[in-house]
Amino acid sequence: MAVNISEYFRSAPAPAAAPEKITEVTLTAEQVEQLGRELDELRQRIVADLGQSDRDYIYGIIGAQRKLEFAGRAMMFAPFIPPVWLAGVASLGLAKILDNMEIGHNVMHGQYDWMREDTYNSREFDWDNVVPGEQWKHSHNYLHHTFTNIVGEDRDVGYGILRMDRDQKWNPYFLGNLGYATALMLLFEWGVMLHDLEAENVIAGRRKWSDIKGLLRGMWRKASRQVAKDYVIWPALTGPFFVSTLVGNAGANLIRNLWAFSIIFCGHFPTGAQTFAAEDCQNETRGEWYLRQMLGSANIDGTPLFHIMSGNLSHQIEHHLFPDVPANRYPEMAVEVRELCHKYGLPYNTGSLRGQLGSTWKKIAKLSLPNWMTRDDNDLVVNIERSGSATEAA
């Protein structure tokens, strides 16, 4: 049957008007706590529903990761056929992304502890990465997820080397912001490994050798094993193809670093992601903590496959609200979180990967300059009534 295209377009619904930009929101203390109760109820419903399908999901991802790694390692034996070798590098890079993001990151958050498995739990699991799991859980699970986007307390705001907020005091060092960010992106696993050292405090004399020697021993043990595996043992197993396999493994690590940096920075630093002052977050209630997570995070739109490859950190808002809930549940939770944002007049920061990444790099560039030379793009203000008075939260 012929289709009249002009009739189709005449009958198609008009595109929805762009939502009005939110510039100021005022919530009463009771509204904030009601929001917290509704988010608690959402979490309880999902946790009560966890079961075999969630177990099947994570084991399905583990199976796919192992197949990709096997295929990548096998194709390293054919460097004399460049397309095959390149496919091997890509396959191994994808395997490392899955291992680090949808498996490692989420398992070490305790998302699958309820299964009581011997290997895939937050106590036992270790990932294909130079970062010691125990140190990462301290700097990420505890510090970052507890003090999210609190300037001076959440060290993920700038990772100790970048200026990522206008409230960070500017000095000429930050003129190199773009260069530092590029280096961090290329060497992301190493930057994350060194994160817990607080190198800037060591240099400034605020942290002593005795404070970090235990951390350094842990880093040496983990990184030396990882380097030996990637750059000695696996290349040696390919015999005469040692050099090409070493280069391929380095390429796979680079793929993983570029992807992980991009996804993580898009979830925390695009325009609209809020930061907070320590004094405004003292004695936080549960509802206020939830609100800070919502305002300080950002999502990335994409397909189901994209969400899997991002470790579902493309649902960064939901991850910060519910860090110990299996990430495969975030897409369905996102529907209700977005509705709650609409109900309370709050923004729901989401956009394409291209848009969020462009916004993030633009911010990195702008914050390399002193405040008087640039405009503040974060013009949202959220006021919370606390103890009978309104407090500016963001």
Tab-separated table of C-alpha atoms in Angstrom:
chain	number	residue	atom	x	y	z
A	1	MET	CA	0.000	0.000	0.000
A	2	ALA	CA	1.385	3.416	-0.968
A	3	VAL	CA	2.040	5.865	1.842
A	4	ASN	CA	1.360	9.565	1.339
A	5	ILE	CA	4.379	11.181	3.010
A	6	SER	CA	2.790	14.632	3.023
A	7	GLU	CA	-0.252	13.227	4.847
A	8	TYR	CA	2.080	11.603	7.407
A	9	PHE	CA	3.761	14.902	8.218
A	10	ARG	CA	0.429	16.742	8.433
A	11	SER	CA	-0.885	14.181	10.917
A	12	ALA	CA	2.313	13.869	12.953
A	13	PRO	CA	2.214	15.610	16.335
A	14	ALA	CA	4.034	18.910	16.575
A	15	PRO	CA	7.347	18.693	18.455
A	16	ALA	CA	7.071	19.549	22.128
A	17	ALA	CA	8.111	23.034	23.055
A	18	ALA	CA	11.478	23.293	24.811
A	19	PRO	CA	11.024	23.368	28.588
A	20	GLU	CA	11.367	26.740	30.210
A	21	LYS	CA	14.813	27.169	31.720
A	22	ILE	CA	14.770	26.921	35.508
A	23	THR	CA	16.708	29.726	37.170
A	24	GLU	CA	15.486	29.696	40.771
A	25	VAL	CA	13.686	27.135	42.912
A	26	THR	CA	12.628	27.428	46.551
A	27	LEU	CA	11.773	24.295	48.506
A	28	THR	CA	10.447	24.173	52.035
A	29	ALA	CA	12.078	21.847	54.560
A	30	GLU	CA	9.012	19.608	54.404
A	31	GLN	CA	9.174	19.430	50.586
A	32	VAL	CA	12.813	18.360	50.747
A	33	GLU	CA	12.037	15.641	53.281
A	34	GLN	CA	9.013	14.474	51.282
A	35	LEU	CA	11.269	14.222	48.236
A	36	GLY	CA	13.642	12.120	50.330
A	37	ARG	CA	10.822	9.828	51.445
A	38	GLU	CA	9.662	9.302	47.869
A	39	LEU	CA	13.188	8.430	46.768
A	40	ASP	CA	13.531	6.042	49.726
A	41	GLU	CA	10.297	4.347	48.662
A	42	LEU	CA	11.580	4.023	45.088
A	43	ARG	CA	14.773	2.418	46.335
A	44	GLN	CA	12.930	0.012	48.633
A	45	ARG	CA	10.633	-1.136	45.813
A	46	ILE	CA	13.555	-1.879	43.492
A	47	VAL	CA	15.646	-3.615	46.169
A	48	ALA	CA	12.674	-5.792	47.130
A	49	ASP	CA	12.334	-6.833	43.477
A	50	LEU	CA	15.985	-7.890	42.964
A	51	GLY	CA	16.341	-11.511	41.962
A	52	GLN	CA	17.350	-14.024	39.343
A	53	SER	CA	16.982	-11.643	36.381
A	54	ASP	CA	19.529	-9.276	37.944
A	55	ARG	CA	21.910	-12.163	38.619
A	56	ASP	CA	21.479	-13.345	35.032
A	57	TYR	CA	22.173	-9.822	33.812
A	58	ILE	CA	25.533	-9.388	35.529
A	59	TYR	CA	26.652	-12.908	34.597
A	60	GLY	CA	25.636	-12.193	31.013
A	61	ILE	CA	27.862	-9.088	31.042
A	62	ILE	CA	30.706	-11.106	32.586
A	63	GLY	CA	30.325	-13.716	29.833
A	64	ALA	CA	30.395	-11.044	27.108
A	65	GLN	CA	33.469	-9.427	28.675
A	66	ARG	CA	35.347	-12.729	28.717
A	67	LYS	CA	34.487	-13.451	25.076
A	68	LEU	CA	35.665	-10.003	24.005
A	69	GLU	CA	38.919	-10.429	25.915
A	70	PHE	CA	39.523	-13.911	24.480
A	71	ALA	CA	38.843	-12.662	20.949
A	72	GLY	CA	41.117	-9.664	21.440
A	73	ARG	CA	43.981	-11.750	22.820
A	74	ALA	CA	43.602	-14.319	20.013
A	75	MET	CA	43.698	-11.673	17.278
A	76	MET	CA	46.972	-10.335	18.695
A	77	PHE	CA	48.574	-13.414	17.129
A	78	ALA	CA	47.899	-11.970	13.666
A	79	PRO	CA	49.698	-8.593	13.510
A	80	PHE	CA	50.691	-9.455	9.926
A	81	ILE	CA	47.001	-8.906	9.006
A	82	PRO	CA	46.487	-5.267	10.123
A	83	PRO	CA	42.638	-5.298	10.118
A	84	VAL	CA	42.634	-8.386	12.352
A	85	TRP	CA	45.188	-6.871	14.741
A	86	LEU	CA	43.230	-3.615	14.940
A	87	ALA	CA	40.036	-5.565	15.607
A	88	GLY	CA	41.900	-7.349	18.404
A	89	VAL	CA	42.918	-4.040	19.985
A	90	ALA	CA	39.337	-2.785	19.759
A	91	SER	CA	37.933	-6.020	21.203
A	92	LEU	CA	40.373	-5.951	24.120
A	93	GLY	CA	39.610	-2.263	24.714
A	94	LEU	CA	35.885	-3.042	24.891
A	95	ALA	CA	36.590	-5.908	27.295
A	96	LYS	CA	38.542	-3.577	29.576
A	97	ILE	CA	35.720	-1.014	29.458
A	98	LEU	CA	33.167	-3.634	30.518
A	99	ASP	CA	35.472	-4.998	33.210
A	100	ASN	CA	36.118	-1.566	34.695
A	101	MET	CA	32.720	0.089	34.325
A	102	GLU	CA	29.711	-2.224	34.179
A	103	ILE	CA	31.411	-4.964	36.220
A	104	GLY	CA	34.211	-3.581	38.439
A	105	HIS	CA	32.814	-0.184	39.340
A	106	ASN	CA	29.387	-1.567	40.107
A	107	VAL	CA	30.470	-4.737	41.916
A	108	MET	CA	32.854	-2.740	44.140
A	109	HIS	CA	29.968	-0.432	45.022
A	110	GLY	CA	28.292	-3.457	46.614
A	111	GLN	CA	25.536	-3.588	44.009
A	112	TYR	CA	25.664	-7.385	43.912
A	113	ASP	CA	26.540	-8.170	47.526
A	114	TRP	CA	22.965	-9.389	48.013
A	115	MET	CA	23.774	-12.396	45.794
A	116	ARG	CA	26.332	-13.649	48.375
A	117	GLU	CA	28.700	-14.762	45.617
A	118	ASP	CA	32.293	-15.686	46.420
A	119	THR	CA	33.873	-13.540	43.666
A	120	TYR	CA	31.450	-10.842	42.553
A	121	ASN	CA	31.099	-8.943	45.798
A	122	SER	CA	32.566	-5.646	47.015
A	123	ARG	CA	35.007	-7.360	49.392
A	124	GLU	CA	36.666	-9.826	47.009
A	125	PHE	CA	36.490	-8.395	43.493
A	126	ASP	CA	39.516	-6.784	41.866
A	127	TRP	CA	39.559	-5.269	38.419
A	128	ASP	CA	41.804	-5.138	35.346
A	129	ASN	CA	43.308	-1.806	36.330
A	130	VAL	CA	46.375	-0.394	38.110
A	131	VAL	CA	44.163	1.103	40.843
A	132	PRO	CA	44.073	-0.934	44.096
A	133	GLY	CA	40.443	-1.761	44.785
A	134	GLU	CA	40.581	-0.933	48.509
A	135	GLN	CA	42.062	2.510	47.865
A	136	TRP	CA	39.524	3.247	45.135
A	137	LYS	CA	36.670	2.294	47.445
A	138	HIS	CA	37.931	4.832	49.995
A	139	SER	CA	38.439	7.739	47.588
A	140	HIS	CA	35.361	6.979	45.481
A	141	ASN	CA	32.727	5.072	47.455
A	142	TYR	CA	33.341	6.963	50.675
A	143	LEU	CA	34.802	10.400	49.948
A	144	HIS	CA	33.210	11.151	46.578
A	145	HIS	CA	29.786	9.644	47.232
A	146	THR	CA	29.523	11.101	50.729
A	147	PHE	CA	30.808	14.611	50.000
A	148	THR	CA	29.673	14.844	46.372
A	149	ASN	CA	30.624	18.183	44.778
A	150	ILE	CA	31.406	19.881	48.107
A	151	VAL	CA	34.311	22.141	47.202
A	152	GLY	CA	37.305	21.362	49.393
A	153	GLU	CA	35.937	18.000	50.574
A	154	ASP	CA	35.162	16.050	47.385
A	155	ARG	CA	38.592	15.592	45.801
A	156	ASP	CA	36.984	14.454	42.555
A	157	VAL	CA	36.279	18.156	41.923
A	158	GLY	CA	39.451	18.728	39.927
A	159	TYR	CA	41.230	15.529	41.019
A	160	GLY	CA	43.821	17.698	42.752
A	161	ILE	CA	45.188	19.058	39.472
A	162	LEU	CA	42.315	20.826	37.673
A	163	ARG	CA	40.252	23.908	38.426
A	164	MET	CA	36.657	22.730	37.940
A	165	ASP	CA	34.717	25.310	39.966
A	166	ARG	CA	34.682	29.084	40.147
A	167	ASP	CA	35.007	28.917	43.940
A	168	GLN	CA	38.435	27.298	43.592
A	169	LYS	CA	40.959	30.118	43.963
A	170	TRP	CA	42.600	30.912	40.628
A	171	ASN	CA	46.351	31.105	40.145
A	172	PRO	CA	48.516	31.069	36.992
A	173	TYR	CA	49.058	27.321	37.309
A	174	PHE	CA	45.486	26.811	36.070
A	175	LEU	CA	46.309	28.350	32.689
A	176	GLY	CA	47.341	24.780	31.882
A	177	ASN	CA	43.882	23.382	32.699
A	178	LEU	CA	43.303	22.014	29.195
A	179	GLY	CA	46.725	20.387	29.086
A	180	TYR	CA	46.329	18.804	32.513
A	181	ALA	CA	42.888	17.486	31.580
A	182	THR	CA	44.246	15.986	28.362
A	183	ALA	CA	47.073	14.253	30.245
A	184	LEU	CA	44.602	12.950	32.834
A	185	MET	CA	42.367	11.626	30.058
A	186	LEU	CA	45.215	9.748	28.355
A	187	LEU	CA	46.561	8.313	31.624
A	188	PHE	CA	43.277	8.114	33.502
A	189	GLU	CA	43.866	4.816	35.328
A	190	TRP	CA	47.194	6.157	36.631
A	191	GLY	CA	45.634	9.439	37.695
A	192	VAL	CA	42.930	7.568	39.609
A	193	MET	CA	45.588	5.340	41.186
A	194	LEU	CA	47.510	8.372	42.516
A	195	HIS	CA	44.309	10.144	43.587
A	196	ASP	CA	44.291	8.850	47.170
A	197	LEU	CA	47.845	10.110	47.779
A	198	GLU	CA	46.626	13.721	47.780
A	199	ALA	CA	49.859	14.699	46.054
A	200	GLU	CA	49.095	18.424	46.300
A	201	ASN	CA	48.976	18.091	50.094
A	202	VAL	CA	52.234	16.124	50.105
A	203	ILE	CA	53.919	18.857	48.056
A	204	ALA	CA	52.505	21.547	50.345
A	205	GLY	CA	53.766	19.682	53.433
A	206	ARG	CA	50.290	19.023	54.803
A	207	ARG	CA	50.768	15.273	54.449
A	208	LYS	CA	53.834	13.355	55.670
A	209	TRP	CA	55.664	10.330	54.292
A	210	SER	CA	54.337	8.263	57.189
A	211	ASP	CA	50.796	9.084	56.003
A	212	ILE	CA	51.295	7.689	52.509
A	213	LYS	CA	53.882	4.890	52.658
A	214	GLY	CA	51.158	2.276	53.187
A	215	LEU	CA	49.266	3.616	50.169
A	216	LEU	CA	52.433	3.548	48.064
A	217	ARG	CA	53.079	-0.092	48.942
A	218	GLY	CA	49.548	-0.997	47.864
A	219	MET	CA	49.931	0.961	44.630
A	220	TRP	CA	53.257	-0.710	43.866
A	221	ARG	CA	51.865	-4.201	44.417
A	222	LYS	CA	48.808	-3.656	42.213
A	223	ALA	CA	50.454	-1.575	39.476
A	224	SER	CA	53.506	-3.850	39.167
A	225	ARG	CA	51.275	-6.902	38.682
A	226	GLN	CA	49.153	-5.067	36.123
A	227	VAL	CA	52.169	-3.776	34.175
A	228	ALA	CA	53.738	-7.226	34.170
A	229	LYS	CA	50.508	-8.765	32.880
A	230	ASP	CA	49.844	-6.198	30.135
A	231	TYR	CA	53.377	-5.450	28.986
A	232	VAL	CA	55.419	-8.586	29.748
A	233	ILE	CA	53.414	-11.790	30.242
A	234	TRP	CA	50.717	-11.431	27.564
A	235	PRO	CA	53.163	-10.077	24.937
A	236	ALA	CA	55.602	-12.907	25.770
A	237	LEU	CA	52.862	-15.481	25.163
A	238	THR	CA	52.613	-14.280	21.556
A	239	GLY	CA	56.316	-15.095	21.016
A	240	PRO	CA	57.686	-13.293	17.939
A	241	PHE	CA	54.795	-10.815	18.103
A	242	PHE	CA	55.896	-9.464	21.497
A	243	VAL	CA	56.233	-5.823	20.412
A	244	SER	CA	52.990	-5.661	18.447
A	245	THR	CA	51.100	-7.269	21.346
A	246	LEU	CA	52.647	-4.821	23.826
A	247	VAL	CA	51.556	-1.932	21.584
A	248	GLY	CA	48.102	-3.478	21.215
A	249	ASN	CA	47.673	-3.818	24.977
A	250	ALA	CA	48.742	-0.204	25.427
A	251	GLY	CA	46.187	0.765	22.775
A	252	ALA	CA	43.424	-1.145	24.577
A	253	ASN	CA	44.290	0.609	27.848
A	254	LEU	CA	44.199	3.937	26.023
A	255	ILE	CA	40.733	3.170	24.617
A	256	ARG	CA	39.501	2.375	28.131
A	257	ASN	CA	41.095	5.526	29.599
A	258	LEU	CA	39.594	7.850	26.986
A	259	TRP	CA	36.134	6.344	27.402
A	260	ALA	CA	36.151	6.226	31.218
A	261	PHE	CA	37.367	9.835	31.498
A	262	SER	CA	34.727	11.067	29.058
A	263	ILE	CA	31.818	9.278	30.721
A	264	ILE	CA	32.860	10.237	34.250
A	265	PHE	CA	33.530	13.893	33.464
A	266	CYS	CA	30.232	14.175	31.562
A	267	GLY	CA	28.473	12.908	34.678
A	268	HIS	CA	29.948	15.534	36.987
A	269	PHE	CA	31.097	18.667	35.198
A	270	PRO	CA	28.861	19.792	32.304
A	271	THR	CA	26.989	23.061	32.511
A	272	GLY	CA	24.245	22.810	35.113
A	273	ALA	CA	26.024	20.406	37.453
A	274	GLN	CA	26.118	22.195	40.801
A	275	THR	CA	28.799	22.484	43.475
A	276	PHE	CA	28.303	23.258	47.154
A	277	ALA	CA	29.968	25.021	50.082
A	278	ALA	CA	30.873	22.892	53.104
A	279	GLU	CA	29.028	25.174	55.524
A	280	ASP	CA	25.768	24.702	53.589
A	281	CYS	CA	25.969	20.913	53.920
A	282	GLN	CA	26.533	20.595	57.650
A	283	ASN	CA	23.996	18.466	59.534
A	284	GLU	CA	22.334	17.424	56.272
A	285	THR	CA	19.104	15.514	56.454
A	286	ARG	CA	18.473	12.503	54.236
A	287	GLY	CA	16.341	14.613	51.927
A	288	GLU	CA	19.014	17.301	51.637
A	289	TRP	CA	21.641	14.667	50.803
A	290	TYR	CA	19.407	13.320	48.043
A	291	LEU	CA	18.877	16.825	46.687
A	292	ARG	CA	22.627	17.491	46.572
A	293	GLN	CA	23.181	14.278	44.613
A	294	MET	CA	20.500	15.247	42.102
A	295	LEU	CA	21.805	18.755	41.550
A	296	GLY	CA	25.470	17.738	41.421
A	297	SER	CA	25.142	15.020	38.772
A	298	ALA	CA	24.268	14.838	35.078
A	299	ASN	CA	23.062	12.111	32.712
A	300	ILE	CA	23.887	11.225	29.108
A	301	ASP	CA	21.211	10.155	26.634
A	302	GLY	CA	21.857	6.992	24.630
A	303	THR	CA	20.847	3.523	23.526
A	304	PRO	CA	20.715	0.476	25.848
A	305	LEU	CA	24.110	-0.644	24.499
A	306	PHE	CA	25.574	2.791	25.193
A	307	HIS	CA	24.308	2.630	28.774
A	308	ILE	CA	25.901	-0.809	29.264
A	309	MET	CA	29.240	0.361	27.883
A	310	SER	CA	29.140	3.370	30.213
A	311	GLY	CA	28.594	1.096	33.202
A	312	ASN	CA	25.215	2.845	33.361
A	313	LEU	CA	27.103	5.901	34.572
A	314	SER	CA	25.199	7.595	31.774
A	315	HIS	CA	22.555	7.517	34.539
A	316	GLN	CA	24.856	9.391	36.893
A	317	ILE	CA	21.945	11.087	38.692
A	318	GLU	CA	20.401	7.744	39.589
A	319	HIS	CA	23.809	6.299	40.453
A	320	HIS	CA	24.473	9.063	42.963
A	321	LEU	CA	21.028	8.649	44.472
A	322	PHE	CA	21.285	4.855	44.693
A	323	PRO	CA	24.968	3.834	44.433
A	324	ASP	CA	24.451	0.327	45.853
A	325	VAL	CA	21.463	-0.592	43.646
A	326	PRO	CA	22.371	-2.731	40.571
A	327	ALA	CA	23.013	-0.316	37.728
A	328	ASN	CA	20.897	-2.253	35.233
A	329	ARG	CA	17.899	-0.941	37.211
A	330	TYR	CA	18.811	2.715	36.674
A	331	PRO	CA	16.925	3.142	33.359
A	332	GLU	CA	13.592	2.217	34.969
A	333	MET	CA	14.374	4.276	38.085
A	334	ALA	CA	15.251	7.243	35.876
A	335	VAL	CA	11.639	7.509	34.703
A	336	GLU	CA	10.433	8.118	38.269
A	337	VAL	CA	13.375	10.340	39.220
A	338	ARG	CA	12.640	12.580	36.238
A	339	GLU	CA	8.971	12.742	37.274
A	340	LEU	CA	9.982	13.745	40.808
A	341	CYS	CA	12.208	16.486	39.424
A	342	HIS	CA	9.235	17.817	37.444
A	343	LYS	CA	6.972	17.554	40.498
A	344	TYR	CA	9.293	19.663	42.657
A	345	GLY	CA	10.362	22.066	39.907
A	346	LEU	CA	13.936	20.770	39.821
A	347	PRO	CA	16.129	20.413	36.725
A	348	TYR	CA	16.973	16.980	35.345
A	349	ASN	CA	20.363	17.511	33.701
A	350	THR	CA	20.678	15.239	30.674
A	351	GLY	CA	21.861	15.532	27.097
A	352	SER	CA	23.725	13.808	24.287
A	353	LEU	CA	27.300	12.608	24.769
A	354	ARG	CA	28.465	15.203	22.274
A	355	GLY	CA	26.625	17.993	24.061
A	356	GLN	CA	27.671	17.033	27.588
A	357	LEU	CA	31.282	16.427	26.550
A	358	GLY	CA	31.474	19.714	24.670
A	359	SER	CA	30.021	21.535	27.664
A	360	THR	CA	32.562	19.882	29.974
A	361	TRP	CA	35.608	20.792	27.876
A	362	LYS	CA	34.269	24.322	27.486
A	363	LYS	CA	34.104	24.571	31.287
A	364	ILE	CA	37.656	23.229	31.633
A	365	ALA	CA	38.841	25.929	29.222
A	366	LYS	CA	36.892	28.756	30.893
A	367	LEU	CA	38.065	27.836	34.377
A	368	SER	CA	41.679	28.082	33.284
A	369	LEU	CA	41.089	31.843	33.389
A	370	PRO	CA	40.323	34.084	36.374
A	371	ASN	CA	36.634	34.630	37.147
A	372	TRP	CA	36.621	38.261	36.039
A	373	MET	CA	37.419	37.152	32.477
A	374	THR	CA	34.517	34.706	32.098
A	375	ARG	CA	30.794	34.421	32.783
A	376	ASP	CA	29.250	31.947	35.212
A	377	ASP	CA	27.015	29.605	33.190
A	378	ASN	CA	25.487	27.978	36.287
A	379	ASP	CA	22.682	30.445	36.937
A	380	LEU	CA	20.404	28.038	38.807
A	381	VAL	CA	19.734	28.841	42.461
A	382	VAL	CA	17.982	26.374	44.766
A	383	ASN	CA	16.869	27.750	48.121
A	384	ILE	CA	16.066	25.362	50.965
A	385	GLU	CA	14.292	26.399	54.112
A	386	ARG	CA	16.226	25.013	57.067
A	387	SER	CA	15.083	25.677	60.620
A	388	GLY	CA	12.699	28.343	59.452
A	389	SER	CA	15.153	30.215	57.202
A	390	ALA	CA	16.054	29.818	53.547
A	391	THR	CA	19.550	28.593	52.709
A	392	GLU	CA	21.042	28.845	49.228
A	393	ALA	CA	22.041	25.274	48.385
A	394	ALA	CA	23.434	25.752	44.945
